[in-house]
Amino acid sequence: MTQVESQAKERPLQLQLGNQATAIGLLDGGVRYFAAYPGTPSTEILEEADRKAEEYNAIVHWSTNEAVALEEAIGAAFSGKFAAFAAKHVGLNVAADPFLSISYMGVPGALVACIADDPGMHSSQNEQDTRWYARLAHLPIIEPIDPQTAYDLAKKAVEISHKFETPIIFRLTTRISHGLSPVSRSEKIEPPELEFKRDPRRFVTIPAYARENKKRHHKMWEKLSEWVETSNLWAEYLKGSKIGVIATSVAGAYSWEAIEEMGVEVDLLIPYITYPWPKKKILEFLKSHEVILVAEELDDILERELKLLAYEHDVRTKIHGKDLLPWDGEFDSNTIKHGLAKILGIDGPNTDTVVRDDLVIPRPPTFCAGCPHRATYFALDRVFKKQDVIYSSDIGCYSLGVLPPYQAADALVAMGASIGMGVGFAFSNPNRPVVALIGDSTFWHTGLPGLANALWHDANLLLIVMDNGVTAMTGMQENPSAIDVPPMDRLSIEKTAEAMGAKVWVLDPFEERDLRRTIKTAMNEPGVKVIVARRPCIILEGQHLKLKNETFPPSVDVDHDACVLCGICYEDMACPAISFDVDEQKVKVDQTLCTGCLYCAIICPKDAFFVVDTKQ
């Protein structure tokens, strides 16, 4: 579907995710320095770059947060390297400060910021539109529509960045990032050998220099805008119709599918570079059609710009957009079909689906069997069952603590915000216990400033760091204190907290009685207290066992004579491997889910669980 031309000989097709195609496109385009913080749906970009690092002699780093990752990439790009930074849309918020400054300075090498938006909020707290950042920073933005264009355009983004010495945004969305399709590659490009050249007037952003840099940036923008007009960075499908669609990102693919499946005479224009966009081409398309539908996820950014362009050139074409298409959530081809049907005055597709409720098995999200976070929440629930505690939670696997049976999250806003909010809760509610919850990766990400603030103000706050030794939620990436980091390079959460002035306890959450006792002790201490609840993620543990050709310990079963159906295991602790059979009035263990962690045996008041003898 791509119209991006390649003069090099194409290689055989390979089945790739959009994120993988992006990473390989960047590598083939000459990028040799990658930095990122994991966040769905962007994570696989750096993972793929890491897999290919040796082949391309590339430096690939997971960073402590997105701002640090971008700053790494900036340092490399200032040094003449072709660099890439990857993050999800909310991660760009973390990196916004350096991001908005770098636009004025530009880069001697190349810098591609790969930002993955999440329409529909599949794994995010909002669905903000990164295209606003392009306008705010005054930086170019490229939007692929599928894995093939992700590869082609990633290479092109590197070229544009270096040609115009400007950072460039490469905007993906969940369906492009995680879409799988065959991708044809072209010959890789070796980056030029450049070195860092001191230029304080450009790279030191004091006001006097920044004002000059802004003027330089405007001159660059004028040249870039002229180049875009003849860049051919668009796809066009013409049927000679007076009705047209202008679509961007994955909405372009959906629009093409909708037009073909409906069998209607509608023209389609898909610009790949949407800021600055090719005004002459857009204006030509606008003038040659009586009605235009603008299809874009999420906001009406291009619709507004198209209407302004029409006004400036006195074009009377009727322009539709958010009056016919949704403001929020994901599009699909049916979304476009409904919009086109209204314009064409025909019936839209019948998308009503009848689902039999008796065939739908509810599957609420839950902690894995053997997850250490389950034990931490279980202990908290037992300690604070009759107290009006306030839980300030954070982003990670442990966010699931908001759900029954624990319901241990009263506020969750952003990465690292639990501690800062906890301070506000503590001072605003002096007679109520306040517990802030944070994971090991999030502690390093943005938890440290919050902890410093809590200690500075001497807040009466209990912080529990739920340390499972890995950045688990996004797919087992390392962080500064992760288990897979060599001991000589590994940082210590407890030593860091102690050095900052907090009183710290470290224990295994499976030591259930000790954990409860420690929580009670800590709550009776004044000021900031930190409990590091440390036990490896059960998935990571399984991966380590697999590498050693070993398996999980034997699973457990229930002694029904001893069991009194108290419900602690299947209701209070809510392990997904344990259930209550209503018909048989018995507690049962799903041997396929049980990891043999024995936590059920630890908390059972009647010792009703026993290890299955696998030798029989």
PDB file of N, CA and C in Angstrom, residues 25 42 63 68 143 150 200 225 227 317 319 327 355 513 516 551 579:
ATOM      1  N   GLY A  25      13.614  -0.230  10.203  1.00  0.00           N
ATOM      2  CA  GLY A  25      13.705   0.907   9.300  1.00  0.00           C
ATOM      3  C   GLY A  25      14.679   1.960   9.815  1.00  0.00           C
ATOM      4  N   SER A  42       4.628   1.091  22.737  1.00  0.00           N
ATOM      5  CA  SER A  42       5.882   1.426  22.048  1.00  0.00           C
ATOM      6  C   SER A  42       7.014   0.439  22.310  1.00  0.00           C
ATOM      7  N   SER A  63      16.272   3.302  29.632  1.00  0.00           N
ATOM      8  CA  SER A  63      16.607   4.390  30.533  1.00  0.00           C
ATOM      9  C   SER A  63      15.653   4.404  31.724  1.00  0.00           C
ATOM     10  N   VAL A  68      15.029  11.109  30.621  1.00  0.00           N
ATOM     11  CA  VAL A  68      16.422  10.675  30.586  1.00  0.00           C
ATOM     12  C   VAL A  68      16.748  10.003  29.251  1.00  0.00           C
ATOM     13  N   GLU A 143       3.515  10.029   9.764  1.00  0.00           N
ATOM     14  CA  GLU A 143       2.547   9.048  10.247  1.00  0.00           C
ATOM     15  C   GLU A 143       2.400   7.892   9.259  1.00  0.00           C
ATOM     16  N   ALA A 150       5.614   1.852   7.954  1.00  0.00           N
ATOM     17  CA  ALA A 150       6.416   2.130   9.146  1.00  0.00           C
ATOM     18  C   ALA A 150       7.892   1.923   8.843  1.00  0.00           C
ATOM     19  N   PRO A 200      28.539  26.433  21.626  1.00  0.00           N
ATOM     20  CA  PRO A 200      27.701  26.877  22.742  1.00  0.00           C
ATOM     21  C   PRO A 200      26.531  27.760  22.319  1.00  0.00           C
ATOM     22  N   SER A 225       9.273  23.098   4.564  1.00  0.00           N
ATOM     23  CA  SER A 225       7.927  23.241   3.991  1.00  0.00           C
ATOM     24  C   SER A 225       7.979  23.237   2.470  1.00  0.00           C
ATOM     25  N   TRP A 227      10.348  21.779   0.659  1.00  0.00           N
ATOM     26  CA  TRP A 227      10.746  20.429   0.249  1.00  0.00           C
ATOM     27  C   TRP A 227       9.572  19.463   0.302  1.00  0.00           C
ATOM     28  N   THR A 317     -15.532  23.859  -1.038  1.00  0.00           N
ATOM     29  CA  THR A 317     -15.749  22.427  -0.815  1.00  0.00           C
ATOM     30  C   THR A 317     -16.323  22.179   0.578  1.00  0.00           C
ATOM     31  N   ILE A 319     -16.570  20.329   3.879  1.00  0.00           N
ATOM     32  CA  ILE A 319     -15.610  19.511   4.620  1.00  0.00           C
ATOM     33  C   ILE A 319     -16.278  18.912   5.852  1.00  0.00           C
ATOM     34  N   TRP A 327     -15.117  11.318  18.151  1.00  0.00           N
ATOM     35  CA  TRP A 327     -14.075  12.123  18.763  1.00  0.00           C
ATOM     36  C   TRP A 327     -13.104  11.279  19.576  1.00  0.00           C
ATOM     37  N   VAL A 355     -24.725 -11.147  20.814  1.00  0.00           N
ATOM     38  CA  VAL A 355     -23.848 -11.993  21.613  1.00  0.00           C
ATOM     39  C   VAL A 355     -24.678 -12.726  22.654  1.00  0.00           C
ATOM     40  N   ARG A 513       3.130 -13.158  58.067  1.00  0.00           N
ATOM     41  CA  ARG A 513       3.016 -12.626  59.431  1.00  0.00           C
ATOM     42  C   ARG A 513       4.029 -11.507  59.666  1.00  0.00           C
ATOM     43  N   ARG A 516       2.793  -8.327  57.916  1.00  0.00           N
ATOM     44  CA  ARG A 516       1.720  -7.652  58.662  1.00  0.00           C
ATOM     45  C   ARG A 516       2.277  -6.944  59.890  1.00  0.00           C
ATOM     46  N   THR A 551      11.343 -26.723  35.849  1.00  0.00           N
ATOM     47  CA  THR A 551       9.936 -26.322  35.864  1.00  0.00           C
ATOM     48  C   THR A 551       9.580 -25.776  37.247  1.00  0.00           C
ATOM     49  N   SER A 579     -10.543 -22.122  43.057  1.00  0.00           N
ATOM     50  CA  SER A 579     -11.946 -21.751  42.863  1.00  0.00           C
ATOM     51  C   SER A 579     -12.839 -22.566  43.791  1.00  0.00           C
TER      52      SER A 579
END
